[in-house]
Coordinates of C-alpha atoms and ligand atoms in Angstrom, one line a residue:
M1 CA 0.0 0.0 0.0
H2 CA 1.4 3.4 -1.0
C3 CA 2.3 6.1 1.6
V4 CA 3.2 9.4 0.0
R5 CA 3.2 13.1 0.8
K6 CA 2.7 16.0 -1.5
V7 CA 5.7 18.4 -1.2
T8 CA 4.6 21.0 -3.7
D9 CA 1.8 21.1 -6.4
D10 CA 3.7 18.6 -8.6
L11 CA 6.4 17.1 -6.3
Y12 CA 5.8 14.1 -4.1
W13 CA 7.8 12.4 -1.3
V14 CA 8.0 8.8 -2.2
G15 CA 10.4 7.6 0.4
A16 CA 10.0 5.3 3.3
N17 CA 10.9 4.9 7.0
E18 CA 13.2 2.2 8.5
R19 CA 12.5 1.3 12.1
R20 CA 14.0 -2.1 12.3
L21 CA 17.6 -1.3 11.6
A22 CA 19.7 -1.2 14.8
L23 CA 22.8 0.4 13.5
F24 CA 23.1 2.9 10.6
E25 CA 26.1 2.1 8.5
N26 CA 26.3 -0.9 10.8
I27 CA 27.9 1.3 13.5
H28 CA 25.6 4.2 14.7
P29 CA 22.6 3.3 16.9
I30 CA 19.3 4.6 15.5
P31 CA 16.7 3.8 18.2
E32 CA 14.4 6.4 16.6
G33 CA 14.8 4.9 13.1
V34 CA 15.7 6.8 9.9
S35 CA 13.9 7.9 6.8
Y36 CA 15.2 7.3 3.3
N37 CA 13.7 10.2 1.2
A38 CA 13.1 10.1 -2.5
Y39 CA 11.1 12.6 -4.5
L40 CA 9.1 12.3 -7.7
L41 CA 8.4 15.4 -9.9
M42 CA 5.4 15.1 -12.1
D43 CA 6.1 17.7 -14.8
E44 CA 5.7 17.3 -18.6
K45 CA 8.4 14.7 -18.0
T46 CA 8.4 12.6 -14.8
V47 CA 11.6 12.8 -12.7
L48 CA 12.6 10.7 -9.7
F49 CA 15.2 12.1 -7.4
D50 CA 17.2 9.2 -5.9
T51 CA 16.0 5.9 -4.6
V52 CA 16.1 4.3 -1.1
D53 CA 17.8 1.6 0.9
W54 CA 17.0 -2.0 -0.2
A55 CA 15.3 -2.6 3.2
V56 CA 12.4 -0.3 2.2
C57 CA 12.4 -0.9 -1.5
R58 CA 8.9 -2.5 -1.6
Q59 CA 7.3 0.6 0.0
F60 CA 9.2 2.9 -2.3
L61 CA 8.2 1.0 -5.5
E62 CA 4.5 1.1 -4.4
N63 CA 4.8 4.8 -3.8
V64 CA 6.4 5.5 -7.2
E65 CA 3.9 3.4 -9.0
Y66 CA 1.0 5.2 -7.2
V67 CA 2.2 8.7 -8.0
L68 CA 3.1 7.8 -11.6
D69 CA -0.5 6.5 -12.0
G70 CA 0.3 4.8 -15.3
R71 CA 2.7 7.4 -16.7
P72 CA 6.2 6.3 -17.7
L73 CA 9.2 7.3 -15.5
D74 CA 11.2 9.4 -17.9
Y75 CA 14.2 10.3 -15.7
M76 CA 16.0 9.3 -12.5
V77 CA 18.4 11.8 -11.0
I78 CA 21.0 10.2 -8.7
N79 CA 22.5 12.8 -6.4
H80 CA 24.3 10.4 -4.1
L81 CA 25.4 6.9 -4.8
E82 CA 25.7 5.5 -1.3
P83 CA 23.6 2.4 -1.1
D84 CA 21.2 3.7 1.5
H85 CA 19.9 5.9 -1.4
A86 CA 21.0 4.1 -4.5
A87 CA 20.3 0.5 -3.7
C88 CA 17.1 0.4 -5.8
I89 CA 18.5 1.8 -9.1
D90 CA 18.5 -1.5 -10.9
E91 CA 15.0 -2.3 -9.6
I92 CA 13.7 1.0 -11.1
L93 CA 15.5 0.4 -14.4
V94 CA 14.0 -3.1 -14.7
R95 CA 10.5 -1.9 -14.0
Y96 CA 10.7 1.3 -16.1
P97 CA 12.7 0.4 -19.2
E98 CA 12.4 3.9 -20.7
T99 CA 14.0 5.7 -17.7
I100 CA 17.2 7.8 -18.4
V101 CA 19.6 8.1 -15.5
I102 CA 21.0 11.6 -14.9
S103 CA 24.1 11.8 -12.8
N104 CA 27.8 12.7 -12.9
E105 CA 30.9 10.9 -14.1
K106 CA 32.0 9.8 -10.7
A107 CA 28.6 8.5 -9.7
F108 CA 28.4 6.5 -12.9
M109 CA 31.8 5.0 -12.1
F110 CA 30.5 4.0 -8.6
M111 CA 27.4 2.5 -10.2
R112 CA 29.6 0.2 -12.2
Q113 CA 31.7 -0.6 -9.1
F114 CA 28.6 -1.5 -7.1
G115 CA 27.5 -3.8 -10.0
F116 CA 24.6 -1.8 -11.5
H117 CA 24.0 -2.4 -15.1
I118 CA 23.1 0.7 -17.1
D119 CA 23.3 0.8 -20.8
N120 CA 25.2 3.8 -22.2
E121 CA 22.1 5.1 -24.0
R122 CA 20.3 5.3 -20.7
M123 CA 23.0 7.5 -19.1
D124 CA 22.9 11.3 -19.2
E125 CA 26.1 12.6 -17.7
V126 CA 25.9 16.1 -16.2
N127 CA 28.7 18.5 -15.2
E128 CA 28.7 21.3 -12.6
M129 CA 25.9 23.8 -13.2
D130 CA 24.5 21.9 -16.2
T131 CA 20.7 22.2 -16.4
R132 CA 17.9 20.1 -17.8
C133 CA 14.4 21.3 -18.5
F134 CA 11.5 18.9 -17.8
G135 CA 8.6 21.2 -18.7
K136 CA 7.8 23.8 -16.2
H137 CA 10.8 22.9 -14.1
T138 CA 14.4 23.5 -14.9
I139 CA 16.9 21.7 -12.7
A140 CA 20.5 22.8 -12.2
F141 CA 23.1 20.3 -11.0
V142 CA 25.6 21.4 -8.4
Y143 CA 28.6 19.3 -7.3
A144 CA 28.9 18.8 -3.6
P145 CA 32.0 16.6 -3.3
M146 CA 32.6 15.0 0.1
V147 CA 29.2 15.9 1.4
H148 CA 29.4 13.0 2.0
W149 CA 31.1 11.0 -0.8
P150 CA 33.1 12.4 -3.7
E151 CA 30.4 11.9 -6.3
A152 CA 27.7 13.7 -4.2
M153 CA 25.8 16.5 -5.9
V154 CA 22.7 18.5 -5.2
S155 CA 19.9 19.4 -7.7
F156 CA 18.4 22.8 -7.6
D157 CA 15.0 23.5 -9.1
V158 CA 15.5 27.0 -10.4
T159 CA 11.7 27.3 -11.1
N160 CA 10.5 27.1 -7.5
G161 CA 13.7 27.1 -5.3
V162 CA 13.5 23.5 -4.1
L163 CA 17.0 22.1 -3.3
F164 CA 17.4 18.4 -3.4
S165 CA 20.2 18.5 -1.0
A166 CA 21.4 14.9 -0.8
D167 CA 22.9 14.1 2.6
A168 CA 23.1 17.8 3.5
F169 CA 20.4 19.1 5.9
G170 CA 19.5 15.5 6.8
S171 CA 18.7 13.9 10.2
F172 CA 18.4 10.5 11.8
G173 CA 14.9 9.7 13.0
S174 CA 11.8 8.2 11.3
L175 CA 9.2 10.7 10.1
D176 CA 6.2 9.1 11.7
G177 CA 3.7 10.7 9.4
K178 CA 5.1 14.2 9.6
L179 CA 7.3 15.4 6.7
F180 CA 7.8 19.1 7.1
N181 CA 9.9 20.9 9.7
D182 CA 6.8 23.0 10.6
E183 CA 4.9 19.9 11.5
M184 CA 7.2 19.1 14.4
D185 CA 9.1 20.7 17.2
F186 CA 12.5 20.4 15.6
D187 CA 14.4 22.2 18.3
R188 CA 12.9 20.0 21.0
D189 CA 12.6 16.6 19.3
W190 CA 15.0 16.5 16.4
I191 CA 18.0 18.7 16.8
D192 CA 20.0 16.1 18.8
S193 CA 19.4 13.5 16.0
A194 CA 20.3 16.0 13.3
R195 CA 23.5 16.9 15.1
R196 CA 24.4 13.3 15.7
Y197 CA 23.7 12.5 12.0
L198 CA 25.7 15.4 10.6
T199 CA 28.7 15.3 13.0
N200 CA 29.2 11.5 12.8
I201 CA 28.5 11.0 9.1
V202 CA 29.8 14.1 7.5
G203 CA 31.6 15.9 10.4
K204 CA 35.0 15.1 8.9
Y205 CA 34.2 17.2 5.8
G206 CA 33.6 20.6 7.4
P207 CA 35.4 22.6 4.7
H208 CA 33.4 20.8 2.0
I209 CA 30.1 21.7 3.8
Q210 CA 31.4 25.3 4.0
H211 CA 32.0 25.3 0.3
L212 CA 28.5 24.0 -0.3
L213 CA 27.0 26.7 2.0
T214 CA 28.9 29.3 0.0
K215 CA 27.3 28.0 -3.2
A216 CA 23.9 27.8 -1.5
G217 CA 24.3 31.5 -0.5
T218 CA 24.3 32.5 -4.2
I219 CA 20.9 30.9 -5.0
D220 CA 17.4 31.6 -3.7
I221 CA 16.5 28.4 -1.8
K222 CA 12.9 28.1 -0.7
M223 CA 13.0 24.4 0.5
F224 CA 15.5 21.8 1.5
C225 CA 14.6 18.2 0.4
P226 CA 17.3 16.1 2.0
L227 CA 17.7 12.3 1.7
H228 CA 17.0 11.8 5.4
G229 CA 14.7 13.5 7.9
P230 CA 12.3 16.4 7.5
V231 CA 11.8 18.6 4.5
W232 CA 12.5 22.2 5.4
R233 CA 10.1 24.8 4.1
T234 CA 10.2 27.4 6.8
D235 CA 13.0 28.9 9.0
L236 CA 15.8 27.6 6.8
G237 CA 18.1 30.1 8.5
Y238 CA 17.9 28.1 11.7
F239 CA 19.3 25.0 10.1
L240 CA 21.8 26.9 8.0
E241 CA 23.2 28.5 11.1
K242 CA 23.6 25.1 12.8
Y243 CA 25.3 23.7 9.7
D244 CA 27.6 26.7 9.6
K245 CA 28.6 26.2 13.2
W246 CA 29.1 22.4 13.0
S247 CA 31.2 22.7 9.8
R248 CA 33.4 25.4 11.3
Y249 CA 33.8 23.2 14.4
E250 CA 32.5 26.1 16.6
P251 CA 30.7 25.0 19.8
E252 CA 27.0 25.8 20.0
E253 CA 27.1 26.4 23.7
K254 CA 29.4 27.1 26.5
G255 CA 29.4 24.1 28.8
V256 CA 31.3 21.2 30.1
M257 CA 30.9 17.5 29.3
I258 CA 32.6 15.1 31.6
V259 CA 33.3 11.8 29.9
Y260 CA 34.5 9.2 32.4
A261 CA 35.8 5.7 32.3
S262 CA 35.4 4.0 35.7
M263 CA 35.8 0.3 36.5
Y264 CA 34.7 0.3 40.1
G265 CA 33.0 3.6 40.6
N266 CA 35.9 5.6 42.0
T267 CA 36.7 7.7 38.8
E268 CA 33.0 8.2 38.4
A269 CA 32.8 9.5 42.0
A270 CA 35.6 12.0 41.2
A271 CA 33.8 13.1 38.0
T272 CA 30.6 13.6 40.0
A273 CA 32.5 15.7 42.6
L274 CA 34.0 17.8 39.8
A275 CA 30.5 18.3 38.2
T276 CA 29.1 19.3 41.6
M277 CA 31.9 21.8 42.1
L278 CA 31.3 23.4 38.7
V279 CA 27.6 23.8 39.3
E280 CA 28.3 25.3 42.7
K281 CA 30.7 27.7 41.1
G282 CA 27.9 28.8 38.6
I283 CA 28.5 26.6 35.6
K284 CA 25.1 25.0 35.2
N285 CA 25.6 23.5 31.7
V286 CA 27.3 20.3 32.8
K287 CA 26.7 16.8 31.5
M288 CA 28.3 13.6 32.5
F289 CA 28.7 10.5 30.3
D290 CA 29.8 7.0 31.1
V291 CA 32.0 6.1 28.2
S292 CA 31.3 2.4 28.7
S293 CA 27.5 2.8 28.3
T294 CA 27.3 5.7 25.9
H295 CA 27.8 5.0 22.2
V296 CA 30.6 7.1 20.8
S297 CA 28.3 8.7 18.2
Y298 CA 26.4 10.4 21.1
L299 CA 29.7 11.6 22.6
I300 CA 30.8 13.1 19.3
A301 CA 27.5 14.9 18.9
E302 CA 27.8 16.4 22.4
T303 CA 31.4 17.3 21.8
F304 CA 30.4 19.3 18.7
R305 CA 27.7 21.0 20.9
L306 CA 29.7 22.0 23.9
S307 CA 32.8 24.1 24.4
H308 CA 34.7 22.1 27.1
V309 CA 35.5 18.5 27.6
V310 CA 36.8 16.8 30.7
L311 CA 38.3 13.4 30.0
A312 CA 38.3 11.3 33.2
S313 CA 40.1 8.0 32.6
V314 CA 41.5 5.1 34.5
T315 CA 44.8 3.7 33.4
Y316 CA 44.3 0.4 31.7
N317 CA 47.2 -1.9 30.7
L318 CA 49.4 1.1 31.4
G319 CA 47.5 3.0 28.7
I320 CA 44.3 5.0 28.1
Y321 CA 41.1 3.1 28.9
P322 CA 40.2 1.5 25.5
L323 CA 36.8 3.3 25.1
I324 CA 38.3 6.7 25.9
H325 CA 40.9 5.9 23.3
N326 CA 38.2 5.0 20.8
Y327 CA 36.5 8.3 21.6
L328 CA 39.7 10.2 21.0
M329 CA 40.3 8.4 17.7
D330 CA 36.8 9.4 16.6
M331 CA 37.5 13.0 17.4
K332 CA 40.6 12.8 15.3
A333 CA 38.9 11.0 12.5
L334 CA 36.2 13.7 12.4
D335 CA 38.7 16.5 12.6
L336 CA 37.2 18.0 15.8
Q337 CA 38.8 21.3 16.6
K338 CA 38.4 24.4 18.7
R339 CA 37.7 22.8 22.1
T340 CA 39.1 23.2 25.6
F341 CA 40.1 19.9 27.3
A342 CA 40.9 19.0 30.9
I343 CA 42.2 15.8 32.3
L344 CA 41.4 13.7 35.4
E345 CA 43.3 10.4 35.6
N346 CA 43.3 7.5 37.9
G347 CA 45.8 4.7 38.4
S348 CA 46.4 2.7 41.5
W349 CA 50.1 2.0 41.0
A350 CA 51.2 3.8 37.8
P351 CA 48.8 6.5 36.6
K352 CA 49.6 6.9 32.9
A353 CA 46.4 7.8 31.2
G354 CA 46.7 11.5 31.8
D355 CA 50.1 11.9 30.0
L356 CA 48.9 9.7 27.2
I357 CA 45.7 11.6 26.7
Y358 CA 47.6 14.9 26.8
E359 CA 50.0 13.6 24.2
F360 CA 47.2 12.4 21.9
L361 CA 45.3 15.7 22.2
D362 CA 48.4 17.8 21.6
K363 CA 49.6 15.8 18.6
E364 CA 46.4 14.8 16.9
L365 CA 43.8 17.6 17.3
K366 CA 43.9 21.1 15.9
E367 CA 43.3 24.4 17.5
I368 CA 42.6 23.1 21.0
T369 CA 43.5 24.2 24.5
I370 CA 44.5 21.7 27.2
L371 CA 44.3 23.1 30.7
D372 CA 47.4 22.7 32.8
E373 CA 45.5 21.9 35.9
R374 CA 45.1 18.1 36.2
V375 CA 43.7 15.8 38.8
T376 CA 45.6 12.5 39.5
L377 CA 43.9 9.9 41.7
T378 CA 45.6 6.9 43.1
S379 CA 42.6 4.6 43.4
S380 CA 40.1 7.0 44.7
L381 CA 39.4 10.6 45.5
S382 CA 40.7 11.7 48.8
E383 CA 41.5 14.9 50.7
L384 CA 45.0 14.7 49.0
N385 CA 43.2 15.7 45.8
D386 CA 41.4 18.7 47.3
S387 CA 43.6 21.4 45.9
E388 CA 43.9 19.7 42.5
M389 CA 40.1 19.4 42.2
E390 CA 39.7 23.0 43.3
N391 CA 42.3 24.2 40.9
L392 CA 40.8 22.2 38.0
A393 CA 37.2 23.5 38.7
N394 CA 38.5 27.1 38.9
A395 CA 40.4 26.7 35.7
L396 CA 37.3 25.4 33.9
V397 CA 35.2 28.3 35.3
E398 CA 37.8 30.8 34.3
S399 CA 38.1 29.4 30.8
I400 CA 34.4 29.3 30.2
N401 CA 33.9 32.8 31.5
A402 CA 36.8 34.1 29.4
E403 CA 35.4 33.0 26.1
Ligands
LIG501 FE1 22.6 8.8 3.6 FE2 25.9 9.4 2.5 O1 24.2 8.5 2.6

């Protein structure tokens, strides 16, 4: 049974929601699901923008068939070849033998690599800023390399200002009947999912997002139609501002996240004591995370949100606790920058984690500050740590208030 939404007079959402998948890209938890968006333009010619993940192909095909209502599918634009959007290309080509595929050279190369079979006469290769007219609507194709793969492009409907934005301006989360940003309380219910999606999936490519935002600034966009999450038709500036911040690696808020690794509760107790001191000193925006029970994608999203990070780690095998190390590696991989870090370490006979964390941060991350004040526990927090704790809390307060 079909389930579609009308986006404009002649444009339809024909995507589907996935609520059974536990891990997006087999790595990121998506307890609230994800939508795979595809759009069908019913002009003098019919034009499908992208497909969906194989898991929801059946729903997608029913949607396309319903909207076409017997008409042929003339064109299929592929903006992004990653299989969560491109898996159903062959299925469309088999069912609609007249369809011409519009995409760029790199995407066609990837199609061959992924084993899709497209005859040369069914391929229409476009270059940067090429246009195609489908009747009332003229579409311009704009390259968006590395947002999030090298072949990625966006398609801009110059007739009505709709931007088919591929992975840009997307979010985790299933749509649950709602499609448009004004049908939901995005700032309350969606922003955390949007941040976690962008920072973990495309976070590494901040400069490329900036490049796309610059291009976007030169055109009159009225609507974002991304490949995941809500369609934006109001308050586009809200999301543009978030994207600008995230892609420049600027924190959204002043605040402290304390990420702790604790085997028997002693490091956690010290982290809680530090959080309490910060709140008592007037820093209310404090959040604690147990690295052992918080998936690193949530930690990364919070690290993009907040200005200060306290890493509280036990020493493990004379090294950094493995899950803290994993978190550090993710920060490096995503090119996180412009944060202030503080270190609290624990080690019953040879505390080493602090020096190793410092060395990692210093060598591997750009444009960061590491506070000199450090707390070193030998097994558990005691009065011997009073001055270190006080000094660290004061240094954090001073740093936050100075920015
Ligand atoms: Fe949702 Fe880069 O694909």
